[in-house]
């Protein structure tokens, strides 16, 4: 069984102060519900580092998996500064940056407290590599860490800027890093 792809578009308010409409679809690929439990539940490839522009589309897409999204947690160094709360199609979503959350991840929490962790493919990753990472992260048997998935697909993170990829030629399994302790409890129901 392959992962599930979501390419929805949203229709956010376009009034003054509202975020710009989502450009194109949300580039998201999720593991099947019957997949082996791993470090991530899928992967997302945003188009920028701007949470106000990118998170609304993710919130809409993830509501199919976690119910109405109430919170998006992210690694603070991976994203531009943003408001602590966004309104997406009439519901309030808390947006919180944590310095100890794994780099290149977001955790999406629904109103029923269901959480899913996504690998975030750096926005400026070339298309072919990004699609390979999406497929790898959403593979039904994938249990690799975020760093292992990125490195095995030819992306090495520049730790000075965290979410900026540096494409390298490497063998799968090279350059593995120790995973930080998980600070957000995840559950599958």
mmCIF file of C-alpha atoms in Angstrom:
data_model
loop_
_atom_site.group_PDB
_atom_site.id
_atom_site.type_symbol
_atom_site.label_atom_id
_atom_site.label_comp_id
_atom_site.label_asym_id
_atom_site.label_seq_id
_atom_site.Cartn_x
_atom_site.Cartn_y
_atom_site.Cartn_z
ATOM 1 C CA UNK A 1 0.000 0.000 0.000
ATOM 2 C CA UNK A 2 1.356 3.461 -0.803
ATOM 3 C CA UNK A 3 1.089 6.682 1.172
ATOM 4 C CA UNK A 4 -1.777 9.088 0.762
ATOM 5 C CA UNK A 5 -1.211 12.341 -1.079
ATOM 6 C CA UNK A 6 -3.093 15.519 -0.335
ATOM 7 C CA UNK A 7 -3.066 18.405 -2.771
ATOM 8 C CA UNK A 8 -6.034 20.493 -1.574
ATOM 9 C CA UNK A 9 -6.362 24.205 -1.988
ATOM 10 C CA UNK A 10 -7.908 26.577 0.499
ATOM 11 C CA UNK A 11 -10.076 29.621 0.148
ATOM 12 C CA UNK A 12 -8.989 31.843 3.075
ATOM 13 C CA UNK A 13 -10.504 35.239 3.629
ATOM 14 C CA UNK A 14 -8.857 37.809 1.412
ATOM 15 C CA UNK A 15 -9.775 40.810 3.565
ATOM 16 C CA UNK A 16 -7.271 43.247 5.028
ATOM 17 C CA UNK A 17 -4.685 41.573 7.210
ATOM 18 C CA UNK A 18 -5.603 38.070 6.055
ATOM 19 C CA UNK A 19 -2.871 35.786 4.739
ATOM 20 C CA UNK A 20 -2.528 35.430 1.005
ATOM 21 C CA UNK A 21 -4.405 32.526 -0.581
ATOM 22 C CA UNK A 22 -2.542 29.228 -0.744
ATOM 23 C CA UNK A 23 -0.641 29.024 -4.021
ATOM 24 C CA UNK A 24 -1.423 25.770 -5.748
ATOM 25 C CA UNK A 25 -1.916 22.694 -3.606
ATOM 26 C CA UNK A 26 -0.417 21.529 -0.352
ATOM 27 C CA UNK A 27 2.477 19.192 -1.106
ATOM 28 C CA UNK A 28 1.802 16.586 1.551
ATOM 29 C CA UNK A 29 2.180 12.837 1.636
ATOM 30 C CA UNK A 30 0.986 10.733 4.577
ATOM 31 C CA UNK A 31 1.656 7.178 5.659
ATOM 32 C CA UNK A 32 -1.326 4.839 5.365
ATOM 33 C CA UNK A 33 -3.233 4.354 8.626
ATOM 34 C CA UNK A 34 -2.029 0.730 8.696
ATOM 35 C CA UNK A 35 1.656 1.681 8.314
ATOM 36 C CA UNK A 36 4.436 0.770 10.703
ATOM 37 C CA UNK A 37 4.836 3.398 13.399
ATOM 38 C CA UNK A 38 7.997 5.434 12.878
ATOM 39 C CA UNK A 39 9.460 8.817 13.756
ATOM 40 C CA UNK A 40 7.126 10.660 11.370
ATOM 41 C CA UNK A 41 3.619 10.159 10.039
ATOM 42 C CA UNK A 42 4.339 11.711 6.657
ATOM 43 C CA UNK A 43 6.066 14.640 4.994
ATOM 44 C CA UNK A 44 5.199 18.142 3.845
ATOM 45 C CA UNK A 45 7.010 20.348 1.332
ATOM 46 C CA UNK A 46 6.089 24.008 1.908
ATOM 47 C CA UNK A 47 6.937 26.715 -0.622
ATOM 48 C CA UNK A 48 8.456 29.192 1.851
ATOM 49 C CA UNK A 49 9.556 29.682 5.462
ATOM 50 C CA UNK A 50 6.549 31.942 6.193
ATOM 51 C CA UNK A 51 4.128 30.266 8.628
ATOM 52 C CA UNK A 52 1.310 32.743 7.909
ATOM 53 C CA UNK A 53 1.443 31.755 4.244
ATOM 54 C CA UNK A 54 2.119 28.012 4.608
ATOM 55 C CA UNK A 55 0.322 26.803 7.744
ATOM 56 C CA UNK A 56 -3.276 27.535 6.628
ATOM 57 C CA UNK A 57 -3.072 25.044 3.755
ATOM 58 C CA UNK A 58 -1.432 22.466 6.016
ATOM 59 C CA UNK A 59 -4.142 22.968 8.649
ATOM 60 C CA UNK A 60 -6.880 22.344 6.082
ATOM 61 C CA UNK A 61 -5.171 19.267 4.672
ATOM 62 C CA UNK A 62 -4.377 17.735 8.077
ATOM 63 C CA UNK A 63 -7.938 18.038 9.369
ATOM 64 C CA UNK A 64 -8.652 14.802 7.478
ATOM 65 C CA UNK A 65 -6.173 12.997 9.749
ATOM 66 C CA UNK A 66 -6.450 14.715 13.144
ATOM 67 C CA UNK A 67 -9.839 16.430 13.035
ATOM 68 C CA UNK A 68 -10.090 20.206 13.268
ATOM 69 C CA UNK A 69 -6.520 21.403 13.847
ATOM 70 C CA UNK A 70 -6.084 23.440 17.014
ATOM 71 C CA UNK A 71 -2.284 23.690 17.193
ATOM 72 C CA UNK A 72 0.794 23.594 14.968
ATOM 73 C CA UNK A 73 4.153 23.227 16.729
ATOM 74 C CA UNK A 74 7.401 23.775 14.860
ATOM 75 C CA UNK A 75 11.152 24.161 15.367
ATOM 76 C CA UNK A 76 11.609 27.876 15.982
ATOM 77 C CA UNK A 77 14.750 28.202 13.812
ATOM 78 C CA UNK A 78 13.129 26.609 10.747
ATOM 79 C CA UNK A 79 10.490 29.303 10.225
ATOM 80 C CA UNK A 80 10.117 33.081 10.022
ATOM 81 C CA UNK A 81 8.466 34.836 12.977
ATOM 82 C CA UNK A 82 4.679 34.813 12.994
ATOM 83 C CA UNK A 83 1.665 35.572 15.150
ATOM 84 C CA UNK A 84 0.886 33.062 17.877
ATOM 85 C CA UNK A 85 -2.587 32.478 16.477
ATOM 86 C CA UNK A 86 -3.958 32.068 12.960
ATOM 87 C CA UNK A 87 -7.563 31.917 11.836
ATOM 88 C CA UNK A 88 -8.177 29.288 9.177
ATOM 89 C CA UNK A 89 -11.658 29.093 7.663
ATOM 90 C CA UNK A 90 -13.234 30.371 10.847
ATOM 91 C CA UNK A 91 -11.356 28.363 13.438
ATOM 92 C CA UNK A 92 -8.518 29.499 15.657
ATOM 93 C CA UNK A 93 -5.181 27.665 15.406
ATOM 94 C CA UNK A 94 -2.406 28.205 17.947
ATOM 95 C CA UNK A 95 1.061 28.352 16.374
ATOM 96 C CA UNK A 96 3.987 27.636 18.706
ATOM 97 C CA UNK A 97 7.719 27.496 18.009
ATOM 98 C CA UNK A 98 9.920 25.307 20.210
ATOM 99 C CA UNK A 99 13.716 25.367 20.140
ATOM 100 C CA UNK A 100 13.922 21.730 21.289
ATOM 101 C CA UNK A 101 11.499 20.219 18.754
ATOM 102 C CA UNK A 102 13.344 18.254 16.081
ATOM 103 C CA UNK A 103 14.521 20.438 13.204
ATOM 104 C CA UNK A 104 12.595 19.976 9.961
ATOM 105 C CA UNK A 105 9.429 18.803 11.700
ATOM 106 C CA UNK A 106 6.000 20.136 12.561
ATOM 107 C CA UNK A 107 3.531 18.566 14.952
ATOM 108 C CA UNK A 108 -0.135 19.063 14.094
ATOM 109 C CA UNK A 109 -2.642 18.594 16.919
ATOM 110 C CA UNK A 110 -6.373 18.192 16.419
ATOM 111 C CA UNK A 111 -9.202 19.147 18.768
ATOM 112 C CA UNK A 112 -9.348 15.547 19.997
ATOM 113 C CA UNK A 113 -5.621 15.796 20.991
ATOM 114 C CA UNK A 114 -4.604 13.493 18.170
ATOM 115 C CA UNK A 115 -1.124 14.482 17.007
ATOM 116 C CA UNK A 116 0.878 13.734 13.899
ATOM 117 C CA UNK A 117 4.502 14.608 13.296
ATOM 118 C CA UNK A 118 5.528 15.539 9.779
ATOM 119 C CA UNK A 119 8.960 15.795 8.251
ATOM 120 C CA UNK A 120 9.269 19.239 6.655
ATOM 121 C CA UNK A 121 11.141 19.142 3.358
ATOM 122 C CA UNK A 122 13.103 22.422 3.144
ATOM 123 C CA UNK A 123 11.249 24.752 0.736
ATOM 124 C CA UNK A 124 14.237 25.351 -1.537
ATOM 125 C CA UNK A 125 14.892 21.645 -2.120
ATOM 126 C CA UNK A 126 14.971 20.742 -5.837
ATOM 127 C CA UNK A 127 11.754 19.073 -7.032
ATOM 128 C CA UNK A 128 13.066 15.580 -7.718
ATOM 129 C CA UNK A 129 14.798 15.338 -4.352
ATOM 130 C CA UNK A 130 11.805 16.772 -2.517
ATOM 131 C CA UNK A 131 9.423 14.257 -4.090
ATOM 132 C CA UNK A 132 11.818 11.425 -3.154
ATOM 133 C CA UNK A 133 11.802 12.611 0.474
ATOM 134 C CA UNK A 134 7.986 12.803 0.457
ATOM 135 C CA UNK A 135 7.803 9.205 -0.799
ATOM 136 C CA UNK A 136 10.425 7.960 1.669
ATOM 137 C CA UNK A 137 8.831 9.564 4.715
ATOM 138 C CA UNK A 138 5.378 8.234 3.786
ATOM 139 C CA UNK A 139 6.562 4.706 3.051
ATOM 140 C CA UNK A 140 4.488 2.179 5.008
ATOM 141 C CA UNK A 141 7.606 0.555 6.521
ATOM 142 C CA UNK A 142 9.609 3.744 7.166
ATOM 143 C CA UNK A 143 10.925 4.001 10.726
ATOM 144 C CA UNK A 144 13.955 6.209 9.972
ATOM 145 C CA UNK A 145 14.526 9.533 11.716
ATOM 146 C CA UNK A 146 14.057 12.848 9.938
ATOM 147 C CA UNK A 147 17.805 13.245 9.499
ATOM 148 C CA UNK A 148 18.167 9.696 8.145
ATOM 149 C CA UNK A 149 15.390 10.243 5.608
ATOM 150 C CA UNK A 150 16.862 13.531 4.404
ATOM 151 C CA UNK A 151 20.445 12.237 4.190
ATOM 152 C CA UNK A 152 19.467 8.975 2.491
ATOM 153 C CA UNK A 153 17.802 11.045 -0.233
ATOM 154 C CA UNK A 154 20.869 13.216 -0.829
ATOM 155 C CA UNK A 155 20.067 16.186 1.408
ATOM 156 C CA UNK A 156 22.463 17.274 4.126
ATOM 157 C CA UNK A 157 21.324 20.020 6.423
ATOM 158 C CA UNK A 158 23.504 23.055 6.929
ATOM 159 C CA UNK A 159 23.177 23.415 10.704
ATOM 160 C CA UNK A 160 23.882 27.158 10.543
ATOM 161 C CA UNK A 161 20.562 27.711 8.791
ATOM 162 C CA UNK A 162 18.874 24.376 9.627
ATOM 163 C CA UNK A 163 16.175 24.288 6.977
ATOM 164 C CA UNK A 164 18.378 25.141 4.016
ATOM 165 C CA UNK A 165 19.360 21.974 2.165
ATOM 166 C CA UNK A 166 22.762 21.281 0.769
ATOM 167 C CA UNK A 167 22.580 18.597 -1.889
ATOM 168 C CA UNK A 168 25.343 16.034 -1.547
ATOM 169 C CA UNK A 169 26.224 12.761 -3.140
ATOM 170 C CA UNK A 170 26.076 10.224 -0.359
ATOM 171 C CA UNK A 171 25.398 6.599 0.209
ATOM 172 C CA UNK A 172 22.220 5.707 2.102
ATOM 173 C CA UNK A 173 22.931 5.554 5.810
ATOM 174 C CA UNK A 174 25.883 7.980 5.742
ATOM 175 C CA UNK A 175 25.968 10.985 8.033
ATOM 176 C CA UNK A 176 23.398 9.744 10.548
ATOM 177 C CA UNK A 177 22.810 12.024 13.487
ATOM 178 C CA UNK A 178 21.581 11.298 16.979
ATOM 179 C CA UNK A 179 17.906 12.098 17.376
ATOM 180 C CA UNK A 180 16.972 14.635 20.054
ATOM 181 C CA UNK A 181 14.516 13.466 22.713
ATOM 182 C CA UNK A 182 10.953 13.853 21.555
ATOM 183 C CA UNK A 183 9.227 16.658 23.465
ATOM 184 C CA UNK A 184 5.741 16.219 22.079
ATOM 185 C CA UNK A 185 3.841 13.050 22.875
ATOM 186 C CA UNK A 186 2.253 11.536 19.792
ATOM 187 C CA UNK A 187 -0.552 9.039 19.633
ATOM 188 C CA UNK A 188 -2.398 7.125 16.955
ATOM 189 C CA UNK A 189 -6.031 6.382 17.567
#
